[in-house]
Amino acid sequence: MDVLRPTLININGRIYRKNAIREENYEEEEDLSYMGPPGYEEFAEDETCDTYSVEKTDKGYRCAFDVPSVLYKYIIGKKGETRRRLEFDTKTSISIPKQGVEGQIVITGAHKAAVLSAVTRVEVLIESFRRKQPFTHFLSIPLNDPKIQERFLKFKDEVLQQCSQDNGVEASIFQNPAKLHLTIGTLALLNETEVRKACEHLQECQNFIRDITEGKPLPLEVTGIEYMNDDPGMVDVLYAKVDVKDRSDKLQAIADQLIEHFVSLGLMVKEWDRVKLHGTVMNTLFRKDTTSEDTGGPGRQTVSEREAFDARNILKKFNNFHFGEFELNTVLLSQRYSTDCTGYYTTAGSVNFA
């Protein structure tokens, strides 16, 4: 990194400089320093914290706020170095619960400006490392209607009968029929409080969803297959195409507005202008590796070692395969790496169309 041109982060209208500091325990520790405005120290005493309440106490000022326990280590740092540096720089005391215990971080200091400075630096530090956490939940549209599952199994059987000689085509790369779905977007929810709040935010979407669907289930048709990359001879993901039966853009509008809502709350990152609606039917990440130890899940391959398959014959023979039709009435907040009693992902929350 060019030290004269550090990476800048804009949070709540403030600009922060991100400095990379190498440490043994972490790939990279973030040192985020507030850069202004000029004279900030002079008026910070009268400034209110954007997110948290700073209380006046007999000994000075105090601010307490919730932080997922999985992020404590990034505030503490190697052998407590990060916390000590924050306390020294801001002239405050930072109290952190024991690792694994959900609770509040408490920052105290003699001056309000000092507490505000420490809160801001901890907040930016948390957000920086939060972005590096793997996603735990996702907004999903289930495609596991019994009729769709039945047709999917027929598709799988016919592909294996007619195309199993093609490179990389085998039974293990097919989706579990009970988990057929569309992914709208992913979230990293790091404790039960964050899961509960995400469920509440999903409920907030009910009005605009019902405006789009006119308060009725959405008739969908699942027909045809497509692949993700440019070379049909080297495919990692093959998916079924999903459309509203009347060929309207209602499903796309619901997905796009859900993303906008969760992005506005800071719970998702917008990667594309529009959500790419696709129901995965074959994925090389599902491929079982019988020659090595467990790497990316039970018997599954990791992204770096995945083996593509030749989909040219599949596309030629099954291009317009009809998986079926059904009425969609819900969007789910689903938990990654989970299974409920139906075989689908465990549901943390939902919103209905009707």
XYZ file of N, CA, C and O in Angstrom, residues 109-279:
684
model
N -14.634 7.313 29.820
C -13.551 8.287 29.760
C -13.948 9.575 30.459
O -15.135 9.815 30.733
N -12.947 10.400 30.736
C -13.197 11.655 31.446
C -13.882 12.690 30.560
O -14.577 13.579 31.056
N -13.685 12.574 29.251
C -14.220 13.578 28.324
C -15.114 12.922 27.278
O -14.816 11.831 26.782
N -16.191 13.608 26.939
C -17.130 13.077 25.954
C -16.454 12.892 24.599
O -16.686 11.893 23.897
N -15.600 13.851 24.224
C -14.908 13.768 22.936
C -14.052 12.510 22.858
O -13.973 11.869 21.802
N -13.423 12.150 23.979
C -12.568 10.962 23.999
C -13.398 9.699 23.810
O -13.025 8.796 23.054
N -14.536 9.622 24.506
C -15.408 8.454 24.378
C -15.953 8.360 22.962
O -15.985 7.276 22.352
N -16.373 9.496 22.387
C -16.869 9.505 21.008
C -15.808 9.014 20.037
O -16.087 8.244 19.116
N -14.576 9.461 20.247
C -13.480 9.043 19.370
C -13.257 7.545 19.456
O -13.094 6.865 18.437
N -13.260 7.008 20.674
C -13.046 5.563 20.857
C -14.204 4.762 20.264
O -13.993 3.736 19.610
N -15.432 5.216 20.477
C -16.601 4.522 19.922
C -16.507 4.476 18.403
O -16.738 3.438 17.778
N -16.167 5.604 17.812
C -16.078 5.668 16.356
C -15.012 4.728 15.828
O -15.225 4.005 14.848
N -13.853 4.699 16.475
C -12.772 3.837 16.005
C -13.116 2.363 16.174
O -12.813 1.539 15.298
N -13.753 2.015 17.275
C -14.186 0.623 17.465
C -15.245 0.261 16.432
O -15.218 -0.828 15.848
N -16.189 1.169 16.181
C -17.252 0.920 15.218
C -16.681 0.658 13.823
O -17.096 -0.278 13.129
N -15.722 1.464 13.417
C -15.126 1.288 12.090
C -14.320 -0.005 12.028
O -14.333 -0.720 11.025
N -13.625 -0.313 13.121
C -12.852 -1.554 13.192
C -13.780 -2.758 13.047
O -13.493 -3.707 12.294
N -14.904 -2.719 13.742
C -15.881 -3.811 13.683
C -16.416 -3.985 12.271
O -16.482 -5.093 11.736
N -16.806 -2.866 11.644
C -17.384 -2.958 10.307
C -16.365 -3.477 9.295
O -16.705 -4.196 8.367
N -15.100 -3.119 9.486
C -14.059 -3.580 8.571
C -13.917 -5.092 8.614
O -13.851 -5.760 7.578
N -13.902 -5.659 9.827
C -13.739 -7.101 9.949
C -15.045 -7.852 9.714
O -15.029 -9.015 9.322
N -16.178 -7.201 9.936
C -17.469 -7.830 9.652
C -17.557 -8.211 8.175
O -18.090 -9.257 7.821
N -17.023 -7.357 7.322
C -17.086 -7.617 5.872
C -16.300 -8.863 5.474
O -16.498 -9.401 4.392
N -15.412 -9.307 6.337
C -14.594 -10.481 6.021
C -15.216 -11.778 6.538
O -14.687 -12.861 6.287
N -16.333 -11.670 7.262
C -16.962 -12.867 7.809
C -17.745 -13.609 6.714
O -18.389 -12.984 5.878
N -17.706 -14.926 6.695
C -18.505 -15.677 5.710
C -19.992 -15.508 6.002
O -20.394 -15.307 7.155
N -20.800 -15.563 4.952
C -22.229 -15.370 5.172
C -22.821 -16.561 5.920
O -22.374 -17.697 5.779
N -23.805 -16.283 6.741
C -24.446 -17.291 7.592
C -25.885 -17.563 7.175
O -26.430 -18.621 7.480
N -26.525 -16.593 6.531
C -27.917 -16.688 6.135
C -28.098 -16.123 4.729
O -27.213 -15.399 4.228
N -29.216 -16.431 4.130
C -29.511 -15.873 2.816
C -31.023 -15.766 2.624
O -31.799 -16.546 3.198
N -31.439 -14.780 1.842
C -32.838 -14.663 1.459
C -33.077 -15.629 0.317
O -32.385 -15.574 -0.702
N -34.053 -16.515 0.482
C -34.265 -17.553 -0.516
C -35.716 -17.628 -0.959
O -36.642 -17.307 -0.198
N -35.896 -18.041 -2.194
C -37.204 -18.379 -2.731
C -37.197 -19.888 -2.964
O -36.458 -20.388 -3.818
N -37.955 -20.644 -2.190
C -37.929 -22.112 -2.327
C -38.543 -22.568 -3.651
O -39.595 -22.081 -4.060
N -37.859 -23.495 -4.290
C -38.358 -24.113 -5.523
C -38.632 -25.598 -5.292
O -38.669 -26.380 -6.241
N -38.803 -25.979 -4.038
C -38.917 -27.398 -3.684
C -40.352 -27.888 -3.642
O -40.694 -28.793 -2.874
N -41.202 -27.278 -4.456
C -42.555 -27.787 -4.600
C -42.486 -29.258 -5.032
O -41.624 -29.627 -5.837
N -43.346 -30.127 -4.506
C -43.269 -31.560 -4.846
C -43.244 -31.839 -6.345
O -42.515 -32.737 -6.802
N -44.034 -31.082 -7.105
C -44.059 -31.312 -8.558
C -42.721 -30.945 -9.191
O -42.246 -31.629 -10.104
N -42.091 -29.875 -8.693
C -40.784 -29.459 -9.222
C -39.729 -30.499 -8.850
O -38.873 -30.864 -9.668
N -39.786 -30.997 -7.617
C -38.830 -32.015 -7.183
C -38.933 -33.272 -8.046
O -37.916 -33.856 -8.442
N -40.158 -33.679 -8.331
C -40.365 -34.882 -9.138
C -39.772 -34.725 -10.534
O -39.090 -35.616 -11.040
N -40.007 -33.583 -11.148
C -39.480 -33.336 -12.487
C -37.951 -33.178 -12.455
O -37.255 -33.594 -13.382
N -37.438 -32.583 -11.381
C -35.990 -32.446 -11.256
C -35.323 -33.825 -11.196
O -34.281 -34.054 -11.826
N -35.894 -34.734 -10.439
C -35.332 -36.094 -10.346
C -35.380 -36.800 -11.702
O -34.468 -37.563 -12.042
N -36.424 -36.529 -12.490
C -36.493 -37.087 -13.839
C -35.383 -36.504 -14.709
O -34.718 -37.227 -15.459
N -35.162 -35.178 -14.567
C -34.075 -34.511 -15.289
C -32.735 -35.149 -14.921
O -31.918 -35.474 -15.796
N -32.496 -35.336 -13.628
C -31.243 -35.933 -13.160
C -31.055 -37.328 -13.743
O -29.972 -37.659 -14.255
N -32.100 -38.152 -13.670
C -31.996 -39.523 -14.184
C -31.678 -39.542 -15.676
O -30.814 -40.308 -16.141
N -32.365 -38.695 -16.435
C -32.163 -38.681 -17.883
C -30.787 -38.147 -18.259
O -30.157 -38.640 -19.203
N -30.312 -37.148 -17.538
C -28.965 -36.616 -17.801
C -27.922 -37.695 -17.531
O -26.997 -37.898 -18.333
N -28.069 -38.415 -16.422
C -27.093 -39.455 -16.095
C -27.158 -40.621 -17.082
O -26.134 -41.232 -17.406
N -28.339 -40.900 -17.575
C -28.472 -41.977 -18.563
C -27.845 -41.600 -19.903
O -27.194 -42.433 -20.555
N -28.022 -40.344 -20.297
C -27.621 -39.938 -21.637
C -26.284 -39.193 -21.704
O -25.677 -39.130 -22.775
N -25.822 -38.650 -20.591
C -24.630 -37.788 -20.642
C -23.558 -38.152 -19.622
O -22.606 -37.374 -19.425
N -23.675 -39.279 -18.955
C -22.702 -39.606 -17.908
C -21.313 -39.859 -18.456
O -20.329 -39.818 -17.705
N -21.215 -40.079 -19.766
C -19.902 -40.279 -20.365
C -19.167 -38.955 -20.584
O -17.958 -38.945 -20.833
N -19.873 -37.852 -20.491
C -19.246 -36.547 -20.683
C -18.372 -36.194 -19.482
O -18.701 -36.519 -18.337
N -17.291 -35.520 -19.746
C -16.302 -35.212 -18.712
C -16.922 -34.486 -17.512
O -17.563 -33.451 -17.665
N -16.718 -35.056 -16.326
C -17.120 -34.411 -15.080
C -18.568 -34.579 -14.692
O -18.986 -34.091 -13.627
N -19.386 -35.232 -15.521
C -20.804 -35.391 -15.210
C -21.001 -36.635 -14.342
O -20.669 -37.743 -14.749
N -21.512 -36.434 -13.140
C -21.763 -37.542 -12.220
C -22.861 -37.138 -11.244
O -23.220 -35.956 -11.124
N -23.399 -38.101 -10.538
C -24.575 -37.879 -9.693
C -24.331 -36.873 -8.570
O -25.243 -36.133 -8.179
N -23.104 -36.826 -8.026
C -22.864 -36.004 -6.830
C -22.932 -34.502 -7.083
O -23.046 -33.728 -6.132
N -22.877 -34.064 -8.341
C -22.887 -32.615 -8.595
C -24.302 -32.061 -8.771
O -24.472 -30.856 -9.000
N -25.319 -32.913 -8.651
C -26.697 -32.438 -8.742
C -27.167 -31.892 -7.393
O -26.786 -32.400 -6.336
N -27.993 -30.874 -7.459
C -28.570 -30.287 -6.251
C -29.458 -31.303 -5.537
O -30.041 -32.196 -6.164
N -29.539 -31.186 -4.220
C -30.501 -31.949 -3.429
C -31.893 -31.428 -3.786
O -32.170 -30.237 -3.631
N -32.797 -32.267 -4.277
C -34.108 -31.766 -4.722
C -34.885 -31.035 -3.634
O -35.638 -30.101 -3.921
N -34.705 -31.429 -2.372
C -35.413 -30.770 -1.271
C -34.882 -29.359 -1.021
O -35.540 -28.555 -0.347
N -33.707 -29.033 -1.580
C -33.102 -27.720 -1.354
C -33.065 -26.861 -2.614
O -32.324 -25.868 -2.668
N -33.862 -27.184 -3.602
C -33.946 -26.348 -4.794
C -34.451 -24.957 -4.393
O -35.448 -24.831 -3.663
N -33.779 -23.914 -4.859
C -34.137 -22.563 -4.430
C -33.514 -21.509 -5.343
O -32.611 -21.805 -6.131
N -33.992 -20.289 -5.186
C -33.341 -19.103 -5.744
C -32.710 -18.341 -4.589
O -33.358 -18.134 -3.561
N -31.468 -17.915 -4.743
C -30.834 -17.062 -3.743
C -30.988 -15.613 -4.166
O -30.576 -15.222 -5.262
N -31.573 -14.801 -3.289
C -31.731 -13.371 -3.576
C -30.507 -12.606 -3.112
O -29.969 -11.763 -3.826
N -30.047 -12.891 -1.905
C -28.876 -12.208 -1.371
C -28.411 -12.873 -0.091
O -29.174 -13.600 0.553
N -27.165 -12.618 0.293
C -26.578 -13.266 1.465
C -26.312 -12.265 2.583
O -26.086 -11.073 2.333
N -26.322 -12.769 3.824
C -26.090 -11.940 5.006
C -25.160 -12.654 5.973
O -25.207 -13.877 6.095
N -24.348 -11.878 6.676
C -23.535 -12.406 7.776
C -24.170 -11.922 9.078
O -23.996 -10.770 9.473
N -24.935 -12.795 9.704
C -25.618 -12.491 10.967
C -24.882 -13.241 12.068
O -24.906 -14.462 12.110
N -24.242 -12.494 12.961
C -23.233 -13.086 13.824
C -23.708 -13.477 15.213
O -22.937 -14.023 15.992
N -24.957 -13.184 15.549
C -25.524 -13.700 16.796
C -27.044 -13.685 16.696
O -27.608 -13.232 15.694
N -27.718 -14.186 17.721
C -29.175 -14.326 17.673
C -29.876 -12.976 17.576
O -30.937 -12.858 16.958
N -29.284 -11.951 18.182
C -29.875 -10.612 18.106
C -29.905 -10.126 16.662
O -30.911 -9.564 16.201
N -28.817 -10.347 15.929
C -28.774 -9.914 14.538
C -29.739 -10.717 13.679
O -30.347 -10.179 12.745
N -29.902 -11.998 13.982
C -30.871 -12.824 13.244
C -32.290 -12.301 13.490
O -33.089 -12.158 12.556
N -32.592 -12.002 14.741
C -33.932 -11.499 15.077
C -34.214 -10.176 14.372
O -35.311 -9.973 13.816
N -33.235 -9.281 14.349
C -33.431 -7.995 13.689
C -33.604 -8.162 12.181
O -34.409 -7.465 11.551
N -32.860 -9.102 11.592
C -32.997 -9.361 10.158
C -34.399 -9.871 9.839
O -34.989 -9.512 8.810
N -34.947 -10.711 10.717
C -36.318 -11.201 10.533
C -37.310 -10.043 10.584
O -38.271 -9.997 9.793
N -37.086 -9.118 11.495
C -37.963 -7.943 11.590
C -37.865 -7.097 10.326
O -38.880 -6.603 9.812
N -36.655 -6.936 9.806
C -36.474 -6.152 8.582
C -37.133 -6.833 7.389
O -37.643 -6.154 6.483
N -37.131 -8.158 7.373
C -37.799 -8.870 6.288
C -39.303 -8.618 6.345
O -39.948 -8.436 5.304
N -39.859 -8.581 7.559
C -41.283 -8.294 7.699
C -41.628 -6.890 7.196
O -42.739 -6.648 6.714
N -40.680 -5.977 7.308
C -40.902 -4.609 6.817
C -41.132 -4.569 5.310
O -41.650 -3.587 4.786
N -40.756 -5.629 4.619
C -40.879 -5.683 3.158
C -42.248 -6.166 2.693
O -42.525 -6.178 1.491
N -43.096 -6.556 3.643
C -44.371 -7.168 3.265
C -45.240 -6.230 2.436
O -45.880 -6.657 1.460
N -45.263 -4.948 2.772
C -46.139 -4.015 2.063
C -45.775 -3.890 0.593
O -46.642 -3.979 -0.278
N -44.474 -3.681 0.297
C -44.134 -3.512 -1.114
C -44.253 -4.829 -1.884
O -44.563 -4.830 -3.079
N -44.031 -5.957 -1.201
C -44.208 -7.252 -1.867
C -45.678 -7.456 -2.235
O -46.010 -7.855 -3.366
N -46.564 -7.143 -1.308
C -47.987 -7.323 -1.585
C -48.504 -6.308 -2.602
O -49.465 -6.596 -3.333
N -47.887 -5.143 -2.654
C -48.236 -4.184 -3.715
C -47.904 -4.773 -5.086
O -48.665 -4.613 -6.048
N -46.749 -5.446 -5.173
C -46.316 -6.017 -6.453
C -47.177 -7.215 -6.836
O -47.588 -7.369 -7.994
N -47.493 -8.074 -5.864
C -48.240 -9.309 -6.157
C -49.751 -9.122 -6.053
O -50.506 -10.071 -6.305
N -50.174 -7.905 -5.661
C -51.596 -7.623 -5.437
C -52.179 -8.541 -4.369
O -53.345 -8.931 -4.410
N -51.318 -8.903 -3.416
C -51.767 -9.715 -2.288
C -52.113 -11.139 -2.636
O -52.861 -11.804 -1.909
N -51.548 -11.637 -3.749
C -51.844 -13.009 -4.189
C -50.540 -13.771 -4.422
O -49.497 -13.166 -4.666
N -50.590 -15.103 -4.339
C -49.403 -15.895 -4.694
C -48.990 -15.609 -6.131
O -49.809 -15.201 -6.967
N -47.711 -15.849 -6.412
C -47.159 -15.554 -7.731
C -46.990 -16.860 -8.522
O -46.198 -17.712 -8.135
N -47.735 -17.050 -9.615
C -47.586 -18.273 -10.413
C -46.247 -18.263 -11.172
O -45.972 -17.344 -11.938
N -45.435 -19.288 -10.930
C -44.118 -19.364 -11.558
C -44.011 -20.586 -12.459
O -44.669 -21.602 -12.232
N -43.146 -20.468 -13.444
C -42.844 -21.562 -14.355
C -41.336 -21.773 -14.371
O -40.568 -20.807 -14.475
N -40.904 -23.011 -14.220
C -39.483 -23.346 -14.231
C -39.220 -24.167 -15.490
O -39.573 -25.345 -15.562
N -38.628 -23.531 -16.473
C -38.405 -24.177 -17.772
C -37.080 -23.739 -18.368
O -36.764 -22.538 -18.383
N -36.304 -24.681 -18.857
C -35.050 -24.386 -19.534
C -33.866 -24.336 -18.591
O -34.004 -24.159 -17.378
N -32.681 -24.559 -19.166
C -31.445 -24.524 -18.384
C -30.445 -23.578 -19.036
O -30.507 -23.297 -20.242
N -29.530 -23.075 -18.231
C -28.492 -22.156 -18.701
C -27.254 -22.380 -17.850
O -27.321 -22.975 -16.776
N -26.106 -21.898 -18.321
C -24.859 -22.069 -17.575
C -24.255 -20.706 -17.264
O -24.565 -19.708 -17.918
N -23.368 -20.675 -16.273
C -22.860 -19.417 -15.741
C -21.735 -18.780 -16.562
O -21.697 -17.583 -16.738
N -20.799 -19.589 -17.030
C -19.599 -19.014 -17.637
C -19.717 -18.974 -19.162
O -20.796 -19.189 -19.722
N -18.615 -18.670 -19.833
C -18.638 -18.482 -21.285
C -18.383 -19.756 -22.074
O -18.615 -19.790 -23.277
N -17.894 -20.800 -21.437
C -17.507 -22.018 -22.145
C -18.396 -23.180 -21.724
O -18.266 -23.692 -20.611
N -19.317 -23.632 -22.579
C -20.213 -24.736 -22.204
C -19.484 -26.059 -22.003
O -20.048 -26.994 -21.438
N -18.229 -26.131 -22.451
C -17.444 -27.341 -22.237
C -16.740 -27.367 -20.902
O -16.184 -28.404 -20.512
N -16.761 -26.238 -20.176
C -16.105 -26.140 -18.862
C -17.042 -25.380 -17.919
O -16.870 -24.193 -17.665
N -18.050 -26.067 -17.409
C -19.100 -25.431 -16.623
C -18.980 -25.827 -15.153
O -18.707 -26.986 -14.835
N -19.198 -24.869 -14.281
C -19.240 -25.145 -12.842
C -20.662 -25.121 -12.299
O -20.981 -25.838 -11.359
N -21.505 -24.257 -12.874
C -22.884 -24.132 -12.399
C -23.848 -24.175 -13.572
O -23.727 -23.388 -14.519
N -24.805 -25.084 -13.487
C -25.899 -25.166 -14.455
C -27.182 -24.872 -13.680
O -27.395 -25.430 -12.602
N -28.029 -23.990 -14.226
C -29.207 -23.599 -13.459
C -30.472 -23.632 -14.298
O -30.441 -23.559 -15.537
N -31.591 -23.754 -13.610
C -32.906 -23.710 -14.244
C -33.390 -22.265 -14.284
O -33.157 -21.489 -13.348
N -34.072 -21.924 -15.369
C -34.606 -20.577 -15.519
C -36.016 -20.502 -14.933
O -36.840 -21.379 -15.166
N -36.257 -19.442 -14.163
C -37.524 -19.276 -13.460
C -38.186 -17.984 -13.921
O -37.567 -16.917 -13.893
N -39.444 -18.072 -14.348
C -40.181 -16.896 -14.825
C -41.578 -16.881 -14.234
O -42.147 -17.925 -13.899
N -42.134 -15.669 -14.140
C -43.554 -15.535 -13.804
C -44.346 -16.003 -15.024
O -43.979 -15.721 -16.170
N -45.441 -16.726 -14.810
C -46.181 -17.313 -15.921
C -46.690 -16.268 -16.909
O -46.755 -16.526 -18.115
N -47.041 -15.072 -16.426
C -47.528 -14.038 -17.341
C -46.391 -13.230 -17.975
O -46.633 -12.243 -18.661
N -45.148 -13.677 -17.719
C -43.936 -13.059 -18.266
C -43.739 -11.620 -17.778
O -43.021 -10.835 -18.400
N -44.341 -11.267 -16.648
C -44.113 -9.950 -16.053
C -42.790 -9.969 -15.297
O -42.158 -11.020 -15.132
N -42.381 -8.796 -14.821
C -41.122 -8.704 -14.072
C -41.371 -8.645 -12.570
O -40.546 -8.131 -11.813
N -42.501 -9.201 -12.108
C -42.858 -9.091 -10.686
C -41.838 -9.769 -9.783
O -41.465 -9.227 -8.734
N -41.371 -10.953 -10.168
C -40.399 -11.664 -9.340
C -39.080 -10.896 -9.287
O -38.467 -10.772 -8.223
N -38.660 -10.373 -10.417
C -37.429 -9.575 -10.465
C -37.573 -8.324 -9.608
O -36.651 -7.942 -8.874
N -38.735 -7.683 -9.664
C -38.967 -6.466 -8.880
C -38.910 -6.760 -7.384
O -38.330 -5.988 -6.605
N -39.500 -7.894 -6.964
C -39.454 -8.274 -5.547
C -38.010 -8.497 -5.108
O -37.574 -7.987 -4.064
N -37.254 -9.245 -5.907
C -35.864 -9.543 -5.553
C -35.032 -8.269 -5.474
O -34.268 -8.065 -4.518
N -35.177 -7.398 -6.470
C -34.377 -6.172 -6.503
C -34.719 -5.245 -5.334
O -33.824 -4.643 -4.723
N -35.998 -5.138 -4.995
C -36.384 -4.256 -3.887
C -35.973 -4.833 -2.538
O -35.650 -4.085 -1.608
N -35.984 -6.158 -2.409
C -35.465 -6.771 -1.181
C -33.992 -6.440 -0.992
O -33.558 -6.085 0.115
N -33.226 -6.550 -2.073
C -31.802 -6.209 -1.992
C -31.627 -4.747 -1.598
O -30.816 -4.421 -0.711
N -32.369 -3.856 -2.240
C -32.244 -2.425 -1.925
C -32.530 -2.166 -0.452
O -31.840 -1.377 0.197
N -33.545 -2.841 0.089
C -33.912 -2.627 1.486
C -32.792 -3.078 2.419
O -32.389 -2.333 3.322
N -32.263 -4.271 2.196
C -31.227 -4.786 3.095
C -29.881 -4.088 2.886
O -29.110 -3.954 3.836
N -29.618 -3.624 1.689
C -28.406 -2.829 1.452
C -28.504 -1.510 2.213
O -27.532 -1.046 2.834
N -29.675 -0.888 2.187
C -29.862 0.397 2.877
C -29.666 0.271 4.379
O -29.320 1.245 5.057
N -29.870 -0.943 4.902
C -29.691 -1.192 6.337
C -28.262 -1.607 6.676
O -27.932 -1.827 7.843
N -27.425 -1.762 5.648
C -26.044 -2.178 5.866
C -25.889 -3.669 6.094
O -24.831 -4.120 6.534
N -26.927 -4.458 5.773
C -26.883 -5.895 6.018
C -26.459 -6.692 4.791
O -26.196 -7.888 4.893
N -26.439 -6.042 3.631
C -25.998 -6.683 2.396
C -25.117 -5.720 1.622
O -25.150 -4.505 1.853
N -24.346 -6.280 0.709
C -23.540 -5.477 -0.211
C -24.112 -5.668 -1.614
O -24.310 -6.806 -2.058
N -24.408 -4.580 -2.286
C -24.971 -4.673 -3.629
C -23.861 -4.942 -4.623
O -22.939 -4.151 -4.784
N -23.932 -6.080 -5.309
C -22.889 -6.480 -6.239
C -23.275 -6.242 -7.694
O -22.421 -6.039 -8.542
N -24.581 -6.298 -7.983
C -25.051 -6.145 -9.356
C -26.236 -5.187 -9.379
O -26.911 -4.978 -8.372
N -26.510 -4.619 -10.559
C -27.657 -3.731 -10.702
C -28.964 -4.487 -10.501
O -29.926 -3.951 -9.971
N -28.995 -5.743 -10.962
C -30.186 -6.565 -10.807
C -29.781 -7.932 -10.259
O -28.696 -8.429 -10.550
N -30.676 -8.521 -9.475
C -30.437 -9.867 -8.963
C -30.538 -10.861 -10.122
O -31.476 -10.793 -10.925
N -29.573 -11.758 -10.228
C -29.627 -12.802 -11.243
C -30.399 -13.980 -10.667
O -29.898 -14.718 -9.830
N -31.624 -14.142 -11.113
C -32.486 -15.200 -10.584
C -32.156 -16.514 -11.272
O -32.340 -16.656 -12.486
N -31.669 -17.461 -10.508
C -31.295 -18.761 -11.066
C -31.472 -19.856 -10.014
O -31.115 -19.677 -8.855
N -32.043 -20.968 -10.459
C -32.205 -22.113 -9.575
C -31.167 -23.164 -9.903
O -31.295 -23.896 -10.894
